[in-house]
C-alpha cells in the first residue's frame, strides 16, 4: 500500500496487514483450488442454505494464519470458529460469502474479514478474487480499492445521491422459503419507487459496491455478523450511511447502506413495508 494510506496506529496497521494477507491467501485457495466436482458438505437453515468443503477449508486457512500471528485474539466465523480471546481483538470471518454462486461457478463471491477492538469494528477487508479486487477500510481512515491484485490503492466515495426514483438498489433473499416470500413482496412494492433492484448473492460485495459508487443502496434482512462486519465499515468509510430500522445499528433484523439522500427515504419505505420482519 502507499504510505499515505497506512494507519498511524501500529495495532490497526498490523491488523490491516494480517487481514489483507489472510484474505489474499483464502482468495487464491478458493479461486485456484475449486474442484470440478464441488459438492455440498452440509446445509444450515434450509436445504438450499449450503456449505461446501471449500468454505470449511478457507475458514481453517484464515483462522490458522491469524492465530499463528495473534494467538490471544478471539474469533467468530461462519463455519464454526468461535473463541473469546484475551487481547480485546476479535476477528469476524466469512470465508466464502456467496457460497451458492461459488457452487454454481458464478463469479460473485468474496472473502470477508473484519477485526473488532473492544467490540467495535476497526478493520475490514473484502477480497473478491474473480473481480481481481480488494476492498479495505480502517475506522476513521477511509475506504480503498485495489484492482488487479497490485498497484495503487484508490480511495472510495459513495455515489452522489440521486432522487429515490433514480436509485439503483441491491438486496438479498433468505434461504427459508416463507421468509423469502415476504422479502419478494417487499421488493415488488419497492421496484416502482426505484430505478431498479439488483440481487448479487453476496452481501460483502453489495456493501463494497455501495462504497465504490456502483450502487446507490443495499438492504437485506437476516444477515449474520460475519456477512456485514467488513462491508459495513467499508461502506461507512466511503461516506455511505448505514443502519437498520430507524435509530438502530445494522443487524440481522435489517441491514441498510446507501448514499446520503437515498438512505432516509429508502429506510422509511422499508419500515413502512415491514422489511424488518418475516
PDB file of C-alpha atoms in Angstrom:
ATOM      1  CA  UNK A   1       0.000   0.000   0.000  1.00  0.00           C
ATOM      2  CA  UNK A   2       1.112   3.610  -0.432  1.00  0.00           C
ATOM      3  CA  UNK A   3       2.473   5.498   2.561  1.00  0.00           C
ATOM      4  CA  UNK A   4      -0.489   7.894   2.687  1.00  0.00           C
ATOM      5  CA  UNK A   5      -2.908   5.037   3.373  1.00  0.00           C
ATOM      6  CA  UNK A   6      -1.022   3.342   6.223  1.00  0.00           C
ATOM      7  CA  UNK A   7      -2.832   3.656   9.580  1.00  0.00           C
ATOM      8  CA  UNK A   8      -0.833   5.618  12.143  1.00  0.00           C
ATOM      9  CA  UNK A   9      -1.977   3.335  14.967  1.00  0.00           C
ATOM     10  CA  UNK A  10       0.517   0.415  14.973  1.00  0.00           C
ATOM     11  CA  UNK A  11      -2.136  -2.084  16.086  1.00  0.00           C
ATOM     12  CA  UNK A  12      -4.530  -1.087  13.293  1.00  0.00           C
ATOM     13  CA  UNK A  13      -1.689  -1.267  10.776  1.00  0.00           C
ATOM     14  CA  UNK A  14      -0.864  -4.774  11.968  1.00  0.00           C
ATOM     15  CA  UNK A  15      -4.492  -5.924  11.894  1.00  0.00           C
ATOM     16  CA  UNK A  16      -4.971  -4.497   8.405  1.00  0.00           C
ATOM     17  CA  UNK A  17      -1.858  -6.180   7.034  1.00  0.00           C
ATOM     18  CA  UNK A  18      -2.883  -9.525   8.536  1.00  0.00           C
ATOM     19  CA  UNK A  19      -6.440  -9.250   7.219  1.00  0.00           C
ATOM     20  CA  UNK A  20      -5.186  -8.398   3.731  1.00  0.00           C
ATOM     21  CA  UNK A  21      -2.781 -11.325   3.677  1.00  0.00           C
ATOM     22  CA  UNK A  22      -5.332 -13.773   5.097  1.00  0.00           C
ATOM     23  CA  UNK A  23      -7.888 -12.615   2.538  1.00  0.00           C
ATOM     24  CA  UNK A  24      -5.394 -12.925  -0.292  1.00  0.00           C
ATOM     25  CA  UNK A  25      -4.417 -16.466   0.710  1.00  0.00           C
ATOM     26  CA  UNK A  26      -8.021 -17.585   1.101  1.00  0.00           C
ATOM     27  CA  UNK A  27      -8.940 -15.994  -2.220  1.00  0.00           C
ATOM     28  CA  UNK A  28      -6.168 -17.888  -4.005  1.00  0.00           C
ATOM     29  CA  UNK A  29      -7.257 -21.139  -2.362  1.00  0.00           C
ATOM     30  CA  UNK A  30     -10.878 -20.646  -3.369  1.00  0.00           C
ATOM     31  CA  UNK A  31     -10.153 -19.438  -6.902  1.00  0.00           C
ATOM     32  CA  UNK A  32      -7.444 -21.926  -7.818  1.00  0.00           C
ATOM     33  CA  UNK A  33      -8.429 -24.860  -5.630  1.00  0.00           C
ATOM     34  CA  UNK A  34     -12.084 -25.204  -6.577  1.00  0.00           C
ATOM     35  CA  UNK A  35     -12.640 -28.848  -7.552  1.00  0.00           C
ATOM     36  CA  UNK A  36     -14.591 -29.597 -10.715  1.00  0.00           C
ATOM     37  CA  UNK A  37     -16.869 -31.926  -8.769  1.00  0.00           C
ATOM     38  CA  UNK A  38     -17.508 -29.483  -5.901  1.00  0.00           C
ATOM     39  CA  UNK A  39     -20.377 -30.724  -3.780  1.00  0.00           C
ATOM     40  CA  UNK A  40     -22.363 -29.686  -0.709  1.00  0.00           C
ATOM     41  CA  UNK A  41     -20.737 -30.676   2.588  1.00  0.00           C
ATOM     42  CA  UNK A  42     -23.768 -29.842   4.736  1.00  0.00           C
ATOM     43  CA  UNK A  43     -26.747 -27.497   4.951  1.00  0.00           C
ATOM     44  CA  UNK A  44     -27.741 -24.923   7.559  1.00  0.00           C
ATOM     45  CA  UNK A  45     -31.079 -23.118   7.838  1.00  0.00           C
ATOM     46  CA  UNK A  46     -32.682 -24.948   4.900  1.00  0.00           C
ATOM     47  CA  UNK A  47     -31.769 -27.476   2.164  1.00  0.00           C
ATOM     48  CA  UNK A  48     -30.681 -24.595  -0.105  1.00  0.00           C
ATOM     49  CA  UNK A  49     -28.513 -22.886   2.543  1.00  0.00           C
ATOM     50  CA  UNK A  50     -25.348 -24.790   1.776  1.00  0.00           C
ATOM     51  CA  UNK A  51     -21.760 -25.189   2.960  1.00  0.00           C
ATOM     52  CA  UNK A  52     -19.085 -26.635   0.687  1.00  0.00           C
ATOM     53  CA  UNK A  53     -15.784 -28.238   1.558  1.00  0.00           C
ATOM     54  CA  UNK A  54     -14.115 -25.060   0.314  1.00  0.00           C
ATOM     55  CA  UNK A  55     -15.957 -22.837   2.843  1.00  0.00           C
ATOM     56  CA  UNK A  56     -14.542 -25.046   5.580  1.00  0.00           C
ATOM     57  CA  UNK A  57     -11.033 -25.132   4.114  1.00  0.00           C
ATOM     58  CA  UNK A  58     -10.931 -21.356   3.639  1.00  0.00           C
ATOM     59  CA  UNK A  59     -12.017 -20.658   7.214  1.00  0.00           C
ATOM     60  CA  UNK A  60      -9.404 -23.067   8.528  1.00  0.00           C
ATOM     61  CA  UNK A  61      -6.735 -21.303   6.468  1.00  0.00           C
ATOM     62  CA  UNK A  62      -7.786 -17.834   7.665  1.00  0.00           C
ATOM     63  CA  UNK A  63      -8.137 -18.662  11.348  1.00  0.00           C
ATOM     64  CA  UNK A  64      -4.924 -20.683  11.347  1.00  0.00           C
ATOM     65  CA  UNK A  65      -2.954 -17.850   9.760  1.00  0.00           C
ATOM     66  CA  UNK A  66      -4.359 -15.210  12.105  1.00  0.00           C
ATOM     67  CA  UNK A  67      -3.926 -17.377  15.211  1.00  0.00           C
ATOM     68  CA  UNK A  68      -0.305 -18.027  14.284  1.00  0.00           C
ATOM     69  CA  UNK A  69       0.408 -14.285  14.315  1.00  0.00           C
ATOM     70  CA  UNK A  70      -2.006 -13.244  17.095  1.00  0.00           C
ATOM     71  CA  UNK A  71      -2.675 -16.253  19.322  1.00  0.00           C
ATOM     72  CA  UNK A  72      -4.537 -14.276  22.001  1.00  0.00           C
ATOM     73  CA  UNK A  73      -7.238 -12.882  19.684  1.00  0.00           C
ATOM     74  CA  UNK A  74     -10.803 -14.167  19.552  1.00  0.00           C
ATOM     75  CA  UNK A  75     -12.689 -15.472  16.518  1.00  0.00           C
ATOM     76  CA  UNK A  76     -16.227 -15.549  15.190  1.00  0.00           C
ATOM     77  CA  UNK A  77     -16.508 -17.455  11.927  1.00  0.00           C
ATOM     78  CA  UNK A  78     -19.441 -18.570   9.808  1.00  0.00           C
ATOM     79  CA  UNK A  79     -18.272 -22.166   9.680  1.00  0.00           C
ATOM     80  CA  UNK A  80     -17.862 -22.600  13.419  1.00  0.00           C
ATOM     81  CA  UNK A  81     -14.741 -20.762  14.570  1.00  0.00           C
ATOM     82  CA  UNK A  82     -15.579 -19.276  17.966  1.00  0.00           C
ATOM     83  CA  UNK A  83     -13.321 -18.202  20.817  1.00  0.00           C
ATOM     84  CA  UNK A  84     -13.342 -15.270  23.204  1.00  0.00           C
ATOM     85  CA  UNK A  85      -9.629 -14.465  23.232  1.00  0.00           C
ATOM     86  CA  UNK A  86      -7.880 -12.318  25.814  1.00  0.00           C
ATOM     87  CA  UNK A  87      -6.400  -9.463  23.753  1.00  0.00           C
ATOM     88  CA  UNK A  88      -9.524  -7.346  23.212  1.00  0.00           C
ATOM     89  CA  UNK A  89      -9.354  -8.108  19.474  1.00  0.00           C
ATOM     90  CA  UNK A  90     -11.815 -10.424  17.748  1.00  0.00           C
ATOM     91  CA  UNK A  91     -11.776 -11.494  14.115  1.00  0.00           C
ATOM     92  CA  UNK A  92     -15.157 -11.828  12.372  1.00  0.00           C
ATOM     93  CA  UNK A  93     -14.742 -14.046   9.320  1.00  0.00           C
ATOM     94  CA  UNK A  94     -16.901 -15.117   6.406  1.00  0.00           C
ATOM     95  CA  UNK A  95     -14.534 -17.342   4.441  1.00  0.00           C
ATOM     96  CA  UNK A  96     -16.828 -17.539   1.412  1.00  0.00           C
ATOM     97  CA  UNK A  97     -19.650 -15.027   1.114  1.00  0.00           C
ATOM     98  CA  UNK A  98     -21.763 -16.103  -1.842  1.00  0.00           C
ATOM     99  CA  UNK A  99     -21.441 -19.865  -1.447  1.00  0.00           C
ATOM    100  CA  UNK A 100     -24.296 -20.704  -3.818  1.00  0.00           C
ATOM    101  CA  UNK A 101     -22.715 -18.524  -6.518  1.00  0.00           C
ATOM    102  CA  UNK A 102     -19.414 -20.320  -5.919  1.00  0.00           C
ATOM    103  CA  UNK A 103     -21.092 -23.739  -6.032  1.00  0.00           C
ATOM    104  CA  UNK A 104     -22.582 -22.928  -9.443  1.00  0.00           C
ATOM    105  CA  UNK A 105     -19.412 -21.368 -10.832  1.00  0.00           C
ATOM    106  CA  UNK A 106     -20.746 -17.809 -10.786  1.00  0.00           C
ATOM    107  CA  UNK A 107     -18.111 -15.132 -10.114  1.00  0.00           C
ATOM    108  CA  UNK A 108     -19.843 -13.022  -7.459  1.00  0.00           C
ATOM    109  CA  UNK A 109     -18.362 -14.268  -4.194  1.00  0.00           C
ATOM    110  CA  UNK A 110     -15.864 -12.888  -1.710  1.00  0.00           C
ATOM    111  CA  UNK A 111     -13.791 -13.436   1.400  1.00  0.00           C
ATOM    112  CA  UNK A 112     -14.808 -11.090   4.233  1.00  0.00           C
ATOM    113  CA  UNK A 113     -12.554 -10.428   7.238  1.00  0.00           C
ATOM    114  CA  UNK A 114     -13.141  -7.826   9.948  1.00  0.00           C
ATOM    115  CA  UNK A 115     -11.265  -7.054  13.143  1.00  0.00           C
ATOM    116  CA  UNK A 116     -13.044  -5.725  16.217  1.00  0.00           C
ATOM    117  CA  UNK A 117     -11.249  -3.946  19.049  1.00  0.00           C
ATOM    118  CA  UNK A 118     -13.172  -3.851  22.322  1.00  0.00           C
ATOM    119  CA  UNK A 119     -16.379  -4.674  20.429  1.00  0.00           C
ATOM    120  CA  UNK A 120     -16.024  -2.035  17.715  1.00  0.00           C
ATOM    121  CA  UNK A 121     -15.152  -2.892  14.106  1.00  0.00           C
ATOM    122  CA  UNK A 122     -11.872  -1.146  13.281  1.00  0.00           C
ATOM    123  CA  UNK A 123     -10.615  -3.014  10.178  1.00  0.00           C
ATOM    124  CA  UNK A 124     -12.487  -4.525   7.253  1.00  0.00           C
ATOM    125  CA  UNK A 125     -11.229  -6.371   4.185  1.00  0.00           C
ATOM    126  CA  UNK A 126     -13.290  -7.833   1.348  1.00  0.00           C
ATOM    127  CA  UNK A 127     -11.350  -9.886  -1.192  1.00  0.00           C
ATOM    128  CA  UNK A 128     -13.207 -10.511  -4.486  1.00  0.00           C
ATOM    129  CA  UNK A 129     -10.897 -12.848  -6.442  1.00  0.00           C
ATOM    130  CA  UNK A 130     -12.986 -13.206  -9.593  1.00  0.00           C
ATOM    131  CA  UNK A 131     -13.066  -9.418  -9.917  1.00  0.00           C
ATOM    132  CA  UNK A 132      -9.366  -9.167  -9.051  1.00  0.00           C
ATOM    133  CA  UNK A 133     -10.380  -6.545  -6.493  1.00  0.00           C
ATOM    134  CA  UNK A 134      -9.559  -5.953  -2.833  1.00  0.00           C
ATOM    135  CA  UNK A 135     -11.551  -3.534  -0.691  1.00  0.00           C
ATOM    136  CA  UNK A 136     -10.372  -2.385   2.707  1.00  0.00           C
ATOM    137  CA  UNK A 137     -11.093   0.170   5.394  1.00  0.00           C
ATOM    138  CA  UNK A 138      -9.786   1.259   8.774  1.00  0.00           C
ATOM    139  CA  UNK A 139     -12.077   3.129  11.139  1.00  0.00           C
ATOM    140  CA  UNK A 140     -11.519   6.837  10.641  1.00  0.00           C
ATOM    141  CA  UNK A 141      -9.107   6.261   7.761  1.00  0.00           C
ATOM    142  CA  UNK A 142     -11.318   5.984   4.698  1.00  0.00           C
ATOM    143  CA  UNK A 143     -12.065   3.087   2.362  1.00  0.00           C
ATOM    144  CA  UNK A 144      -9.884   1.964  -0.526  1.00  0.00           C
ATOM    145  CA  UNK A 145      -9.946  -0.329  -3.546  1.00  0.00           C
ATOM    146  CA  UNK A 146      -7.017  -2.022  -5.274  1.00  0.00           C
ATOM    147  CA  UNK A 147      -7.723  -3.637  -8.634  1.00  0.00           C
ATOM    148  CA  UNK A 148      -5.668  -6.273 -10.383  1.00  0.00           C
ATOM    149  CA  UNK A 149      -4.012  -7.560  -7.233  1.00  0.00           C
ATOM    150  CA  UNK A 150      -1.314  -4.890  -7.244  1.00  0.00           C
ATOM    151  CA  UNK A 151      -0.667  -1.209  -7.786  1.00  0.00           C
ATOM    152  CA  UNK A 152      -2.034   1.831  -6.010  1.00  0.00           C
ATOM    153  CA  UNK A 153      -4.981   1.953  -3.650  1.00  0.00           C
ATOM    154  CA  UNK A 154      -7.819   4.212  -4.866  1.00  0.00           C
ATOM    155  CA  UNK A 155      -9.881   5.999  -2.239  1.00  0.00           C
ATOM    156  CA  UNK A 156     -13.583   5.192  -2.495  1.00  0.00           C
ATOM    157  CA  UNK A 157     -16.565   7.511  -2.291  1.00  0.00           C
ATOM    158  CA  UNK A 158     -20.249   6.663  -2.348  1.00  0.00           C
ATOM    159  CA  UNK A 159     -22.250   8.000  -5.295  1.00  0.00           C
ATOM    160  CA  UNK A 160     -23.836  11.437  -5.105  1.00  0.00           C
ATOM    161  CA  UNK A 161     -27.427  10.808  -4.083  1.00  0.00           C
ATOM    162  CA  UNK A 162     -29.965  10.734  -6.923  1.00  0.00           C
ATOM    163  CA  UNK A 163     -33.705  11.132  -6.407  1.00  0.00           C
ATOM    164  CA  UNK A 164     -35.039   7.879  -4.981  1.00  0.00           C
ATOM    165  CA  UNK A 165     -36.822   7.015  -8.221  1.00  0.00           C
ATOM    166  CA  UNK A 166     -33.419   7.051  -9.958  1.00  0.00           C
ATOM    167  CA  UNK A 167     -31.629   4.948  -7.334  1.00  0.00           C
ATOM    168  CA  UNK A 168     -30.186   1.530  -8.155  1.00  0.00           C
ATOM    169  CA  UNK A 169     -30.566  -0.669  -5.067  1.00  0.00           C
ATOM    170  CA  UNK A 170     -29.455  -4.213  -4.333  1.00  0.00           C
ATOM    171  CA  UNK A 171     -30.939  -6.734  -1.932  1.00  0.00           C
ATOM    172  CA  UNK A 172     -30.748 -10.386  -0.938  1.00  0.00           C
ATOM    173  CA  UNK A 173     -33.165 -13.146  -0.005  1.00  0.00           C
ATOM    174  CA  UNK A 174     -33.225 -15.565   2.893  1.00  0.00           C
ATOM    175  CA  UNK A 175     -32.881 -19.305   2.343  1.00  0.00           C
ATOM    176  CA  UNK A 176     -36.054 -20.099   4.316  1.00  0.00           C
ATOM    177  CA  UNK A 177     -38.908 -20.190   1.818  1.00  0.00           C
ATOM    178  CA  UNK A 178     -41.552 -18.486   3.977  1.00  0.00           C
ATOM    179  CA  UNK A 179     -39.155 -15.617   4.692  1.00  0.00           C
ATOM    180  CA  UNK A 180     -38.223 -15.312   1.022  1.00  0.00           C
ATOM    181  CA  UNK A 181     -41.877 -14.922   0.077  1.00  0.00           C
ATOM    182  CA  UNK A 182     -42.261 -11.853   2.309  1.00  0.00           C
ATOM    183  CA  UNK A 183     -38.971 -10.424   1.074  1.00  0.00           C
ATOM    184  CA  UNK A 184     -40.160 -10.826  -2.515  1.00  0.00           C
ATOM    185  CA  UNK A 185     -43.329  -8.919  -1.613  1.00  0.00           C
ATOM    186  CA  UNK A 186     -41.258  -6.061  -0.170  1.00  0.00           C
ATOM    187  CA  UNK A 187     -39.104  -5.972  -3.319  1.00  0.00           C
ATOM    188  CA  UNK A 188     -42.200  -5.958  -5.529  1.00  0.00           C
ATOM    189  CA  UNK A 189     -43.531  -2.908  -3.683  1.00  0.00           C
ATOM    190  CA  UNK A 190     -40.167  -1.152  -3.878  1.00  0.00           C
ATOM    191  CA  UNK A 191     -39.481  -1.666  -7.588  1.00  0.00           C
ATOM    192  CA  UNK A 192     -41.895   1.055  -8.813  1.00  0.00           C
ATOM    193  CA  UNK A 193     -40.249   3.533  -6.425  1.00  0.00           C
ATOM    194  CA  UNK A 194     -36.669   2.931  -7.654  1.00  0.00           C
ATOM    195  CA  UNK A 195     -34.668   2.866 -10.866  1.00  0.00           C
ATOM    196  CA  UNK A 196     -34.268  -0.890 -10.411  1.00  0.00           C
ATOM    197  CA  UNK A 197     -33.294  -3.655  -7.987  1.00  0.00           C
ATOM    198  CA  UNK A 198     -30.301  -5.978  -8.254  1.00  0.00           C
ATOM    199  CA  UNK A 199     -29.529  -9.258  -6.447  1.00  0.00           C
ATOM    200  CA  UNK A 200     -25.873 -10.337  -6.466  1.00  0.00           C
ATOM    201  CA  UNK A 201     -25.885 -13.109  -3.861  1.00  0.00           C
ATOM    202  CA  UNK A 202     -23.046 -11.655  -1.759  1.00  0.00           C
ATOM    203  CA  UNK A 203     -23.690  -9.110   0.997  1.00  0.00           C
ATOM    204  CA  UNK A 204     -19.983  -8.304   1.275  1.00  0.00           C
ATOM    205  CA  UNK A 205     -19.796  -7.395  -2.414  1.00  0.00           C
ATOM    206  CA  UNK A 206     -23.042  -5.408  -2.314  1.00  0.00           C
ATOM    207  CA  UNK A 207     -21.790  -3.314   0.606  1.00  0.00           C
ATOM    208  CA  UNK A 208     -18.455  -2.818  -1.161  1.00  0.00           C
ATOM    209  CA  UNK A 209     -20.278  -1.776  -4.330  1.00  0.00           C
ATOM    210  CA  UNK A 210     -22.147   0.908  -2.371  1.00  0.00           C
ATOM    211  CA  UNK A 211     -18.735   2.126  -1.195  1.00  0.00           C
ATOM    212  CA  UNK A 212     -17.387   2.102  -4.752  1.00  0.00           C
ATOM    213  CA  UNK A 213     -20.339   4.060  -6.153  1.00  0.00           C
ATOM    214  CA  UNK A 214     -21.653   1.134  -8.188  1.00  0.00           C
ATOM    215  CA  UNK A 215     -24.904   1.036  -6.225  1.00  0.00           C
ATOM    216  CA  UNK A 216     -26.956   3.791  -4.627  1.00  0.00           C
ATOM    217  CA  UNK A 217     -28.113   1.497  -1.843  1.00  0.00           C
ATOM    218  CA  UNK A 218     -28.400  -2.007  -0.451  1.00  0.00           C
ATOM    219  CA  UNK A 219     -30.679  -3.609   2.103  1.00  0.00           C
ATOM    220  CA  UNK A 220     -31.221  -7.110   3.455  1.00  0.00           C
ATOM    221  CA  UNK A 221     -32.857  -8.884   6.364  1.00  0.00           C
ATOM    222  CA  UNK A 222     -31.324 -11.940   8.006  1.00  0.00           C
ATOM    223  CA  UNK A 223     -27.609 -11.186   7.806  1.00  0.00           C
ATOM    224  CA  UNK A 224     -25.204 -12.544  10.404  1.00  0.00           C
ATOM    225  CA  UNK A 225     -22.301 -10.540  11.887  1.00  0.00           C
ATOM    226  CA  UNK A 226     -19.775 -12.170   9.545  1.00  0.00           C
ATOM    227  CA  UNK A 227     -21.869 -11.207   6.499  1.00  0.00           C
ATOM    228  CA  UNK A 228     -21.810  -7.496   7.222  1.00  0.00           C
ATOM    229  CA  UNK A 229     -18.916  -6.607   9.557  1.00  0.00           C
ATOM    230  CA  UNK A 230     -16.254  -5.796   6.960  1.00  0.00           C
ATOM    231  CA  UNK A 231     -18.571  -4.448   4.261  1.00  0.00           C
ATOM    232  CA  UNK A 232     -20.444  -2.175   6.657  1.00  0.00           C
ATOM    233  CA  UNK A 233     -17.189  -0.490   7.721  1.00  0.00           C
ATOM    234  CA  UNK A 234     -16.046  -0.153   4.104  1.00  0.00           C
ATOM    235  CA  UNK A 235     -19.351   1.474   3.104  1.00  0.00           C
ATOM    236  CA  UNK A 236     -19.306   3.896   6.056  1.00  0.00           C
ATOM    237  CA  UNK A 237     -15.700   4.888   5.473  1.00  0.00           C
ATOM    238  CA  UNK A 238     -16.595   5.661   1.846  1.00  0.00           C
ATOM    239  CA  UNK A 239     -19.229   8.130   3.021  1.00  0.00           C
ATOM    240  CA  UNK A 240     -22.338   5.966   2.855  1.00  0.00           C
ATOM    241  CA  UNK A 241     -24.801   5.880   5.717  1.00  0.00           C
ATOM    242  CA  UNK A 242     -25.500   2.501   7.294  1.00  0.00           C
ATOM    243  CA  UNK A 243     -28.053   1.289   9.800  1.00  0.00           C
ATOM    244  CA  UNK A 244     -31.056  -0.907  10.363  1.00  0.00           C
ATOM    245  CA  UNK A 245     -34.516   0.162  11.428  1.00  0.00           C
ATOM    246  CA  UNK A 246     -34.699   3.890  12.294  1.00  0.00           C
ATOM    247  CA  UNK A 247     -32.313   4.624  15.143  1.00  0.00           C
ATOM    248  CA  UNK A 248     -30.780   1.152  15.140  1.00  0.00           C
ATOM    249  CA  UNK A 249     -27.473  -0.307  14.001  1.00  0.00           C
ATOM    250  CA  UNK A 250     -27.216  -2.814  11.132  1.00  0.00           C
ATOM    251  CA  UNK A 251     -28.169  -6.292  12.299  1.00  0.00           C
ATOM    252  CA  UNK A 252     -29.920  -9.481  11.329  1.00  0.00           C
ATOM    253  CA  UNK A 253     -33.207  -7.632  11.740  1.00  0.00           C
ATOM    254  CA  UNK A 254     -32.303  -5.271   8.898  1.00  0.00           C
ATOM    255  CA  UNK A 255     -29.112  -4.001   7.293  1.00  0.00           C
ATOM    256  CA  UNK A 256     -29.162  -0.916   5.095  1.00  0.00           C
ATOM    257  CA  UNK A 257     -26.372   1.038   3.392  1.00  0.00           C
ATOM    258  CA  UNK A 258     -26.917   3.905   0.985  1.00  0.00           C
ATOM    259  CA  UNK A 259     -25.681   7.240  -0.237  1.00  0.00           C
ATOM    260  CA  UNK A 260     -26.746  10.147   1.964  1.00  0.00           C
ATOM    261  CA  UNK A 261     -30.002  11.383   0.492  1.00  0.00           C
ATOM    262  CA  UNK A 262     -31.078   7.872  -0.509  1.00  0.00           C
ATOM    263  CA  UNK A 263     -30.676   6.373   2.952  1.00  0.00           C
ATOM    264  CA  UNK A 264     -33.536   8.075   4.801  1.00  0.00           C
ATOM    265  CA  UNK A 265     -36.292   7.732   2.161  1.00  0.00           C
ATOM    266  CA  UNK A 266     -35.281   4.126   1.487  1.00  0.00           C
ATOM    267  CA  UNK A 267     -35.224   3.367   5.210  1.00  0.00           C
ATOM    268  CA  UNK A 268     -38.689   4.905   5.573  1.00  0.00           C
ATOM    269  CA  UNK A 269     -40.100   2.708   2.802  1.00  0.00           C
ATOM    270  CA  UNK A 270     -38.502  -0.416   4.266  1.00  0.00           C
ATOM    271  CA  UNK A 271     -40.058   0.432   7.625  1.00  0.00           C
ATOM    272  CA  UNK A 272     -43.464   1.024   6.023  1.00  0.00           C
ATOM    273  CA  UNK A 273     -43.307  -2.227   4.042  1.00  0.00           C
ATOM    274  CA  UNK A 274     -42.188  -4.318   7.022  1.00  0.00           C
ATOM    275  CA  UNK A 275     -38.800  -5.324   5.595  1.00  0.00           C
ATOM    276  CA  UNK A 276     -37.601  -5.881   9.170  1.00  0.00           C
ATOM    277  CA  UNK A 277     -39.924  -8.812   9.910  1.00  0.00           C
ATOM    278  CA  UNK A 278     -40.748 -12.141   8.276  1.00  0.00           C
TER     279      UNK A 278
END
